[in-house]
Short mmCIF file of C-alpha atoms and ligand atoms in Angstrom, two decimals:
data_model
loop_
_atom_site.label_atom_id
_atom_site.label_comp_id
_atom_site.label_asym_id
_atom_site.label_seq_id
_atom_site.Cartn_x
_atom_site.Cartn_y
_atom_site.Cartn_z
CA MET A 1 117.22 112.21 77.35
CA ASP A 2 113.50 111.92 79.14
CA GLN A 3 112.42 114.36 81.31
CA ILE A 4 109.52 114.39 83.90
CA ARG A 5 106.80 116.90 84.07
CA ILE A 6 104.72 117.48 86.75
CA ARG A 7 101.89 120.30 87.56
CA GLY A 8 101.26 119.91 91.39
CA GLY A 9 98.52 120.41 93.78
CA LYS A 10 96.27 117.05 92.88
CA PRO A 11 95.51 114.62 95.60
CA LEU A 12 96.61 110.88 94.61
CA LYS A 13 93.51 108.75 94.94
CA GLY A 14 93.19 105.17 93.89
CA SER A 15 95.04 101.93 94.07
CA ILE A 16 98.55 101.16 92.71
CA ARG A 17 100.27 97.91 92.18
CA ILE A 18 103.68 97.51 94.37
CA SER A 19 106.28 95.82 92.12
CA GLY A 20 108.93 93.25 93.22
CA ALA A 21 111.71 94.36 95.14
CA LYS A 22 114.83 95.74 93.07
CA ASN A 23 116.94 95.04 95.70
CA ALA A 24 115.86 91.64 96.24
CA ALA A 25 115.71 91.04 92.55
CA LEU A 26 119.49 91.92 92.28
CA PRO A 27 120.92 88.96 94.80
CA LEU A 28 118.43 86.53 93.97
CA MET A 29 119.41 86.49 90.42
CA THR A 30 123.10 86.35 90.94
CA ALA A 31 122.12 83.11 93.34
CA SER A 32 121.40 81.30 89.78
CA LEU A 33 125.25 81.32 89.41
CA LEU A 34 125.38 78.91 92.36
CA THR A 35 123.92 76.08 90.66
CA ALA A 36 124.01 74.26 87.24
CA GLU A 37 119.82 73.96 87.26
CA LYS A 38 117.42 76.42 86.23
CA LEU A 39 116.11 79.34 88.66
CA VAL A 40 113.03 80.72 87.80
CA LEU A 41 112.00 84.03 89.55
CA THR A 42 108.56 85.35 89.34
CA ASN A 43 106.88 89.03 90.07
CA LEU A 44 110.51 90.48 88.72
CA PRO A 45 110.49 94.38 88.23
CA PHE A 46 111.21 95.61 84.94
CA LEU A 47 113.96 98.03 85.66
CA ALA A 48 117.32 99.20 84.24
CA ASP A 49 119.29 97.69 86.78
CA ILE A 50 117.55 94.26 85.91
CA THR A 51 118.80 94.76 82.51
CA THR A 52 122.53 95.78 83.28
CA LEU A 53 122.74 92.49 85.75
CA VAL A 54 121.02 90.26 82.93
CA GLN A 55 124.03 91.56 80.74
CA LEU A 56 126.82 90.76 83.08
CA LEU A 57 125.31 87.55 83.82
CA MET A 58 125.17 86.28 80.57
CA GLN A 59 128.71 87.14 80.31
CA HIS A 60 129.15 84.94 82.90
CA GLY A 61 127.44 82.20 80.71
CA VAL A 62 124.02 82.20 81.85
CA HIS A 63 121.50 81.43 80.05
CA VAL A 64 118.63 83.74 80.42
CA SER A 65 115.08 84.13 79.28
CA MET A 66 112.43 86.40 80.21
CA ARG A 67 108.64 86.99 80.13
CA GLY A 68 105.75 89.11 81.05
CA ALA A 69 104.05 91.85 80.77
CA ALA A 70 104.84 95.51 79.70
CA ALA A 71 106.54 97.87 82.35
CA GLY A 72 104.45 99.00 84.92
CA GLU A 73 101.55 96.62 84.09
CA GLY A 74 100.29 93.30 85.25
CA GLU A 75 101.93 90.77 87.57
CA GLY A 76 105.34 91.32 87.18
CA HIS A 77 108.16 89.54 84.46
CA VAL A 78 109.14 86.26 85.18
CA ILE A 79 113.02 85.07 84.33
CA GLU A 80 114.75 81.76 83.75
CA LEU A 81 118.33 82.00 84.65
CA THR A 82 120.53 78.68 83.88
CA ALA A 83 123.88 78.48 85.09
CA LYS A 84 125.11 75.21 83.38
CA GLU A 85 128.61 76.06 82.94
CA ILE A 86 130.26 79.47 84.04
CA ALA A 87 132.18 80.54 80.88
CA SER A 88 133.84 83.30 82.90
CA THR A 89 134.57 84.11 86.22
CA THR A 90 135.74 87.86 85.45
CA ALA A 91 133.37 90.70 86.03
CA PRO A 92 134.30 93.47 83.81
CA TYR A 93 134.62 97.15 84.92
CA ASP A 94 132.51 98.27 82.02
CA LEU A 95 129.57 96.41 83.61
CA VAL A 96 130.23 96.46 87.20
CA ARG A 97 130.80 100.46 87.29
CA LYS A 98 127.02 100.75 85.55
CA MET A 99 125.68 99.54 89.30
CA ARG A 100 127.39 98.51 92.63
CA ALA A 101 125.19 95.54 93.01
CA SER A 102 127.49 93.82 90.57
CA VAL A 103 129.73 92.68 93.06
CA LEU A 104 127.16 90.37 94.30
CA VAL A 105 128.61 87.82 91.88
CA LEU A 106 131.78 87.84 93.83
CA GLY A 107 130.74 85.12 96.52
CA PRO A 108 128.88 82.80 94.21
CA LEU A 109 131.64 82.88 91.44
CA VAL A 110 134.37 81.99 93.87
CA ALA A 111 132.16 79.04 95.75
CA ARG A 112 131.13 77.61 92.79
CA ARG A 113 134.18 78.05 90.52
CA GLY A 114 137.10 78.59 93.01
CA GLU A 115 138.21 81.78 91.46
CA ALA A 116 136.27 85.17 90.74
CA ARG A 117 138.02 88.54 89.18
CA VAL A 118 135.64 91.59 89.93
CA SER A 119 136.49 95.03 89.37
CA LEU A 120 136.14 97.20 92.32
CA PRO A 121 133.17 99.27 91.64
CA GLY A 122 134.49 102.59 92.82
CA GLY A 123 132.74 105.51 93.96
CA CYS A 124 129.28 106.57 94.02
CA ALA A 125 127.25 109.30 94.29
CA ILE A 126 125.81 108.58 97.96
CA GLY A 127 129.53 108.03 99.53
CA THR A 128 132.54 106.24 99.15
CA ARG A 129 130.73 102.83 99.73
CA PRO A 130 133.78 100.36 100.40
CA VAL A 131 133.48 96.54 99.76
CA ASP A 132 135.93 95.50 102.47
CA LEU A 133 133.45 93.68 104.58
CA HIS A 134 132.57 91.43 101.41
CA LEU A 135 136.19 90.86 101.42
CA LYS A 136 137.08 90.13 105.06
CA GLY A 137 133.74 88.00 105.47
CA LEU A 138 135.07 85.76 102.15
CA GLU A 139 138.41 85.39 103.63
CA ALA A 140 136.93 84.12 106.78
CA LEU A 141 135.08 81.29 104.99
CA GLY A 142 138.51 80.68 103.18
CA ALA A 143 139.26 82.69 99.92
CA GLU A 144 142.37 84.46 99.50
CA ILE A 145 141.97 87.97 98.41
CA GLU A 146 144.09 90.00 96.20
CA LEU A 147 143.66 93.80 94.79
CA ALA A 148 145.33 94.37 91.53
CA GLY A 149 144.98 96.79 88.79
CA GLY A 150 141.56 98.00 89.89
CA TYR A 151 140.17 94.21 90.38
CA ILE A 152 139.24 92.07 93.44
CA HIS A 153 141.01 88.65 92.74
CA ALA A 154 139.53 86.12 95.04
CA ARG A 155 140.48 82.41 95.16
CA ALA A 156 139.45 79.03 96.68
CA PRO A 157 141.08 76.32 94.56
CA LYS A 158 139.86 73.33 96.73
CA GLY A 159 136.64 75.21 97.59
CA LEU A 160 135.46 77.57 100.27
CA ALA A 161 135.98 75.66 103.74
CA GLY A 162 133.36 77.82 105.30
CA GLY A 163 133.91 79.66 108.63
CA HIS A 164 132.70 82.49 111.20
CA PHE A 165 132.34 85.99 110.39
CA VAL A 166 131.37 88.59 112.89
CA PHE A 167 130.13 91.77 110.71
CA PRO A 168 131.42 94.98 112.75
CA PHE A 169 128.26 96.94 111.46
CA VAL A 170 125.59 95.78 109.31
CA SER A 171 126.05 95.31 105.74
CA VAL A 172 123.13 94.23 103.40
CA GLY A 173 125.03 92.99 100.33
CA ALA A 174 127.80 91.62 102.58
CA THR A 175 125.50 89.42 104.31
CA GLU A 176 124.25 88.47 100.73
CA ASN A 177 127.61 87.85 99.15
CA LEU A 178 128.64 85.70 102.13
CA VAL A 179 125.35 83.66 102.83
CA MET A 180 125.35 82.81 98.90
CA ALA A 181 129.21 81.64 99.22
CA ALA A 182 128.36 79.74 102.53
CA SER A 183 125.59 77.73 101.39
CA ILE A 184 127.77 75.77 98.93
CA ALA A 185 130.99 76.00 100.98
CA LYS A 186 132.37 72.45 101.97
CA GLY A 187 131.88 73.09 106.01
CA ASP A 188 129.51 75.27 108.15
CA SER A 189 129.76 78.70 108.59
CA THR A 190 128.35 81.42 110.95
CA LEU A 191 127.34 84.85 110.14
CA VAL A 192 127.04 87.34 113.40
CA ASN A 193 125.56 91.07 113.24
CA ALA A 194 123.97 89.65 109.83
CA ALA A 195 121.53 92.08 107.93
CA ARG A 196 118.07 91.67 108.59
CA GLU A 197 116.47 93.43 105.96
CA PRO A 198 113.75 91.71 104.14
CA GLU A 199 115.77 91.15 101.19
CA VAL A 200 118.26 89.47 102.71
CA VAL A 201 115.51 87.26 104.09
CA ASP A 202 113.89 86.95 100.65
CA LEU A 203 117.45 85.47 99.28
CA CYS A 204 117.84 83.01 102.19
CA ARG A 205 114.31 81.62 101.53
CA CYS A 206 115.13 81.47 97.95
CA LEU A 207 118.34 79.72 98.48
CA VAL A 208 116.60 77.42 100.96
CA ALA A 209 114.17 76.12 98.08
CA MET A 210 117.52 75.60 96.32
CA GLY A 211 118.78 73.46 98.75
CA ALA A 212 120.45 75.03 101.20
CA LYS A 213 120.75 74.97 105.05
CA ILE A 214 120.40 78.23 106.58
CA GLU A 215 118.94 78.81 110.17
CA GLY A 216 118.15 81.90 111.72
CA ILE A 217 116.40 83.87 108.79
CA GLY A 218 115.38 86.89 109.89
CA GLY A 219 117.59 86.89 112.65
CA ASP A 220 121.15 88.78 113.10
CA THR A 221 122.76 85.17 113.28
CA LEU A 222 122.52 82.94 110.35
CA ARG A 223 123.96 79.38 110.47
CA ILE A 224 124.77 77.82 107.31
CA GLN A 225 125.67 73.80 106.64
CA GLY A 226 127.32 74.17 103.38
CA VAL A 227 126.12 71.54 101.16
CA PRO A 228 127.42 70.25 97.72
CA ALA A 229 125.53 71.38 95.41
CA LEU A 230 121.89 73.60 94.78
CA HIS A 231 119.12 72.94 92.42
CA ALA A 232 116.40 74.23 90.34
CA ALA A 233 113.84 76.43 92.18
CA GLU A 234 110.94 78.64 91.62
CA HIS A 235 110.75 82.12 93.84
CA ARG A 236 108.60 84.85 94.23
CA VAL A 237 110.20 88.14 94.73
CA VAL A 238 109.16 90.04 97.46
CA ALA A 239 107.21 93.34 97.27
CA ASP A 240 109.57 96.36 97.15
CA ARG A 241 108.70 97.99 100.68
CA ILE A 242 110.64 101.32 99.30
CA GLU A 243 108.56 102.03 96.37
CA ALA A 244 105.27 101.32 98.54
CA GLY A 245 106.75 103.79 101.51
CA THR A 246 107.56 106.33 98.52
CA PHE A 247 103.96 106.15 97.41
CA ALA A 248 102.45 106.51 100.72
CA MET A 249 104.70 109.40 101.43
CA ALA A 250 103.46 110.77 97.86
CA ALA A 251 99.65 110.03 99.19
CA ALA A 252 100.69 111.95 102.56
CA ALA A 253 102.21 114.84 100.61
CA THR A 254 99.62 115.79 98.53
CA GLY A 255 96.52 115.05 100.84
CA GLY A 256 95.52 112.05 99.09
CA ASP A 257 94.18 108.49 99.89
CA VAL A 258 95.91 105.56 97.98
CA GLU A 259 95.82 101.93 98.41
CA LEU A 260 99.09 100.05 97.88
CA VAL A 261 98.22 96.66 96.56
CA GLY A 262 100.57 93.78 97.07
CA VAL A 263 102.59 95.12 100.51
CA ASN A 264 102.53 93.44 103.83
CA LEU A 265 102.43 96.55 106.79
CA ASP A 266 105.22 94.25 108.47
CA LEU A 267 107.62 95.07 105.67
CA ILE A 268 107.15 98.97 106.01
CA ALA A 269 106.45 98.95 109.86
CA SER A 270 108.99 101.75 110.77
CA VAL A 271 107.73 103.99 107.67
CA ALA A 272 104.20 103.56 108.84
CA GLU A 273 104.89 104.44 112.32
CA ALA A 274 106.74 107.59 111.33
CA LEU A 275 103.96 108.53 108.85
CA GLU A 276 101.39 108.02 111.75
CA ARG A 277 103.22 110.17 114.08
CA ALA A 278 103.24 112.89 111.19
CA GLY A 279 99.23 112.62 111.11
CA VAL A 280 98.88 110.10 108.25
CA GLU A 281 96.73 107.23 108.51
CA ILE A 282 98.15 103.83 107.79
CA THR A 283 95.74 100.70 107.93
CA ALA A 284 96.36 97.33 106.80
CA THR A 285 93.75 96.25 104.08
CA ALA A 286 93.13 92.73 102.60
CA GLU A 287 95.08 93.64 99.42
CA GLY A 288 97.96 95.40 101.01
CA VAL A 289 98.21 99.10 102.98
CA ARG A 290 96.31 102.00 102.63
CA ALA A 291 97.62 105.62 103.27
CA ARG A 292 95.58 108.48 103.54
CA ARG A 293 95.78 112.40 104.76
CA ALA A 294 92.40 112.98 105.38
CA ASN A 295 92.16 116.48 106.68
CA GLY A 296 94.63 118.98 108.22
CA ARG A 297 98.20 119.68 108.03
CA LEU A 298 101.31 117.10 108.70
CA THR A 299 103.32 117.39 111.85
CA GLY A 300 107.17 117.50 111.57
CA VAL A 301 108.65 114.41 113.15
CA ASP A 302 112.13 113.31 113.64
CA VAL A 303 113.65 110.22 112.25
CA MET A 304 117.07 108.58 112.20
CA THR A 305 117.92 106.11 109.66
CA GLU A 306 119.05 102.52 110.86
CA PRO A 307 119.61 98.73 109.71
CA PHE A 308 116.08 97.01 109.24
CA PRO A 309 113.80 97.02 111.30
CA GLY A 310 114.82 100.63 111.82
CA PHE A 311 113.81 103.47 109.42
CA PRO A 312 115.32 102.85 106.04
CA THR A 313 118.03 105.14 104.42
CA ASP A 314 116.44 104.68 101.21
CA MET A 315 113.20 106.52 102.47
CA GLN A 316 115.42 109.44 103.93
CA ALA A 317 115.01 111.70 100.92
CA GLN A 318 111.32 110.93 100.53
CA MET A 319 110.37 111.70 103.99
CA MET A 320 112.43 115.11 103.86
CA ALA A 321 110.40 116.12 100.82
CA LEU A 322 107.24 115.23 102.73
CA MET A 323 108.53 116.76 106.35
CA ALA A 324 109.18 120.22 103.90
CA VAL A 325 105.60 120.64 104.10
CA ALA A 326 104.59 119.64 107.38
CA ASP A 327 103.86 122.04 110.28
CA GLY A 328 106.61 122.53 112.39
CA ALA A 329 110.48 121.34 112.57
CA SER A 330 111.73 117.72 111.89
CA MET A 331 115.11 116.70 112.47
CA ILE A 332 116.38 113.73 109.76
CA THR A 333 119.56 111.80 110.95
CA GLU A 334 121.32 109.85 108.01
CA THR A 335 123.55 106.91 110.01
CA ILE A 336 123.90 104.84 107.13
CA PHE A 337 125.80 106.82 104.32
CA GLU A 338 127.46 109.86 104.57
CA ASN A 339 126.78 112.29 101.68
CA ARG A 340 123.27 111.05 101.19
CA PHE A 341 121.88 114.91 101.15
CA MET A 342 122.08 115.86 97.80
CA HIS A 343 118.28 116.31 97.36
CA VAL A 344 118.87 119.06 99.64
CA PRO A 345 119.54 121.97 97.69
CA GLU A 346 117.16 120.89 94.95
CA LEU A 347 114.43 120.91 97.40
CA THR A 348 115.20 124.50 98.60
CA ARG A 349 115.19 125.46 95.29
CA MET A 350 111.33 124.75 95.15
CA GLY A 351 111.16 126.89 98.66
CA ALA A 352 112.00 124.27 101.34
CA ASN A 353 113.50 125.32 104.50
CA ILE A 354 116.67 122.89 105.22
CA ASN A 355 119.86 123.22 107.22
CA VAL A 356 122.39 120.22 107.23
CA HIS A 357 124.80 119.91 109.80
CA HIS A 358 126.81 117.07 109.75
CA ALA A 359 124.82 114.05 109.63
CA SER A 360 121.52 115.61 110.35
CA ALA A 361 118.98 117.99 108.38
CA MET A 362 117.14 120.52 110.00
CA VAL A 363 113.58 120.78 108.05
CA ARG A 364 111.29 123.77 108.92
CA GLY A 365 107.91 123.16 107.25
CA VAL A 366 106.77 125.32 104.70
CA ARG A 367 103.05 126.17 103.70
CA LYS A 368 103.79 125.72 100.01
CA LEU A 369 106.59 124.73 97.72
CA THR A 370 106.83 126.11 94.30
CA GLY A 371 107.48 123.96 91.37
CA ALA A 372 111.02 124.74 89.49
CA PRO A 373 113.44 122.85 86.90
CA VAL A 374 115.28 120.32 89.27
CA MET A 375 117.45 117.35 88.81
CA ALA A 376 119.27 114.60 91.02
CA THR A 377 122.09 112.65 91.55
CA ASP A 378 120.85 109.28 92.75
CA LEU A 379 117.75 107.20 92.59
CA ARG A 380 115.97 108.11 96.06
CA ALA A 381 116.92 111.76 95.81
CA SER A 382 115.11 111.97 92.35
CA VAL A 383 111.83 110.71 93.61
CA SER A 384 112.05 113.01 96.31
CA LEU A 385 111.80 115.64 93.99
CA VAL A 386 108.85 114.08 92.35
CA ILE A 387 107.08 113.84 96.01
CA ALA A 388 107.78 117.65 96.32
CA GLY A 389 106.66 118.42 92.74
CA LEU A 390 103.41 116.57 93.45
CA ALA A 391 102.96 118.81 96.48
CA ALA A 392 104.13 122.02 94.96
CA GLU A 393 102.28 124.77 93.40
CA GLY A 394 102.76 125.35 89.83
CA GLU A 395 105.23 123.05 87.33
CA THR A 396 108.21 121.01 88.17
CA LEU A 397 110.37 119.49 85.31
CA ILE A 398 112.87 116.78 86.70
CA SER A 399 115.89 115.89 84.42
CA ARG A 400 118.15 112.97 84.79
CA VAL A 401 114.92 110.59 84.74
CA TYR A 402 117.56 107.50 84.06
CA HIS A 403 117.73 107.47 87.87
CA LEU A 404 114.50 107.23 88.36
CA ASP A 405 114.16 104.35 85.78
CA ARG A 406 116.77 102.44 87.68
CA GLY A 407 114.36 101.96 90.70
CA TYR A 408 110.63 102.59 89.74
CA GLU A 409 108.98 100.87 87.16
CA ARG A 410 107.36 103.48 84.93
CA ILE A 411 106.42 105.69 88.16
CA GLU A 412 104.48 108.44 85.85
CA ARG A 413 102.02 105.99 84.84
CA LYS A 414 101.42 104.67 88.56
CA LEU A 415 100.89 108.11 89.68
CA SER A 416 98.93 109.25 86.75
CA ALA A 417 96.48 106.40 87.25
CA CYS A 418 95.85 108.08 90.62
CA GLY A 419 95.12 111.24 89.38
CA ALA A 420 98.64 112.84 89.37
CA ASP A 421 99.76 115.62 86.41
CA ILE A 422 102.74 114.11 85.36
CA GLU A 423 103.87 113.16 82.02
CA ARG A 424 107.15 111.91 80.67
CA MET A 425 108.74 113.92 77.73
CA GLY A 426 111.68 112.71 75.20
CA SER A 427 113.97 115.46 74.83
C1 LIG B 1 121.85 98.13 100.14
C2 LIG B 1 120.92 98.67 99.13
C3 LIG B 1 120.84 99.86 99.32
C4 LIG B 1 120.35 100.46 100.57
C5 LIG B 1 121.50 100.03 101.43
C6 LIG B 1 121.44 100.01 102.99
C7 LIG B 1 121.08 97.08 97.16
C8 LIG B 1 121.23 96.44 95.96
N1 LIG B 1 121.19 98.15 97.78
O1 LIG B 1 123.21 98.31 99.50
O2 LIG B 1 119.66 100.13 98.70
O3 LIG B 1 120.43 102.04 100.62
O4 LIG B 1 121.90 98.46 101.42
O5 LIG B 1 119.98 99.42 103.49
O6 LIG B 1 120.24 95.96 98.13
N2 LIG B 1 130.17 99.15 104.05
C9 LIG B 1 131.58 99.37 104.42
N3 LIG B 1 132.04 98.09 103.72
C10 LIG B 1 131.52 96.84 103.21
C11 LIG B 1 130.12 97.23 102.72
C12 LIG B 1 129.67 98.45 103.28
O7 LIG B 1 132.16 99.88 104.69
O8 LIG B 1 132.41 96.13 102.91
C13 LIG B 1 129.36 100.25 104.32
C14 LIG B 1 128.53 101.43 103.40
O9 LIG B 1 129.39 102.29 103.02
C15 LIG B 1 127.40 101.81 104.21
C16 LIG B 1 126.97 100.81 105.01
O10 LIG B 1 127.85 99.91 104.95
O11 LIG B 1 127.97 103.13 104.68
C17 LIG B 1 125.75 99.83 104.79
O12 LIG B 1 125.92 99.55 103.32
P1 LIG B 1 125.20 98.23 102.75
O13 LIG B 1 124.08 97.56 103.61
O14 LIG B 1 126.25 97.51 102.55
O15 LIG B 1 124.62 98.54 101.60
P2 LIG B 1 124.16 98.09 100.24
O16 LIG B 1 124.41 96.50 100.30
O17 LIG B 1 125.40 98.39 99.38
#
């Protein structure tokens, strides 16, 4: 298994091209199940999760072709997906367990074919993560749902009728499943308290390009007028705001200066605001966003994760690594997922001073972190260790690099191009 070795202390300087967002690309790919015509997605990131979803879609009968530059280079990949016929409406356990986002085939399959059997995704490293809202929402649109043998069985033999659903709290994935299903339901649907994340907006825009009728995009109430069929379209995947925020924090942690090319400041507004409070200069440029920590130390600031436009849970671990080397204390509160502090013991091993109490972590900044062998159990936790390693004195060896590869396109190439001493080692 690969490891990543970092020798810390080098300021990051230069420019980094931000890839298309994984969390937008995955639902967009499943939208191909809604039409018999071709869906073309450009600016697709080249990541392990994309390959996993390609496998799943292929076994549903989707014809897939992909082209583009090597990972981490050029303008991203182009994928063409054509679901002329749905060969199977079953998403099997051995594929779904690899990636929770597989559950996004549920809405499109039941809407198009009147039936879907999708394995329950099961537990994951950052909490129990149930799918009850996906199921209740589909029921509100007219599906009958049964759970048996570890599978969700959704049926709507005469097609989905459409309906009204109020989310008791915001769910990105459930909103995506429902908006896709509602777009080809027989009647109209309203989704209240829907997620407003940029990835949801990107999906809605693509569905509109495919012929869906959706009002309220970007707001918390989506009104969808079902249409009999969707058609071919081409769509560019939105930039990855989490990748951009991660590199902004890496620049800040090392006293660096980087331009994040291809991302719009609006996409990372809450992260930019937290970084500015901490003493990082964030400016919009012609090509993207510049993040710079010119001189002086960082200041500890408090953050709380919230649904968009609040501070993203997917940036919480990286912010904690940054706050570990700031002056003063910082309270970091996680409100979206329980058990999302697995990076804390590893950061502590590098010299960070962090105490967790329920959903909050009190971080008392230290002058220096020191390199250590570390490993993490999920994607964002792993990348927080990369940030810590870049800021630390000495050598950090990160194991279980496959977590990083799920969400970051060849991270070591992008960082070493900006002067980081980082390399991937096969073992
Ligand atoms: C998506 C993102 C993930 C991000 C998260 C929150 C993808 C592929 N993943 O995950 O990176 O961290 O949004 O921004 O886009 N919940 C329920 N029942 C449900 C669904 C969710 O209780 O049926 C809970 C979850 O356990 C969690 C909260 O709702 O506590 C939010 O989850 P959700 O927004 O659904 O996250 P995902 O779509 O899984």
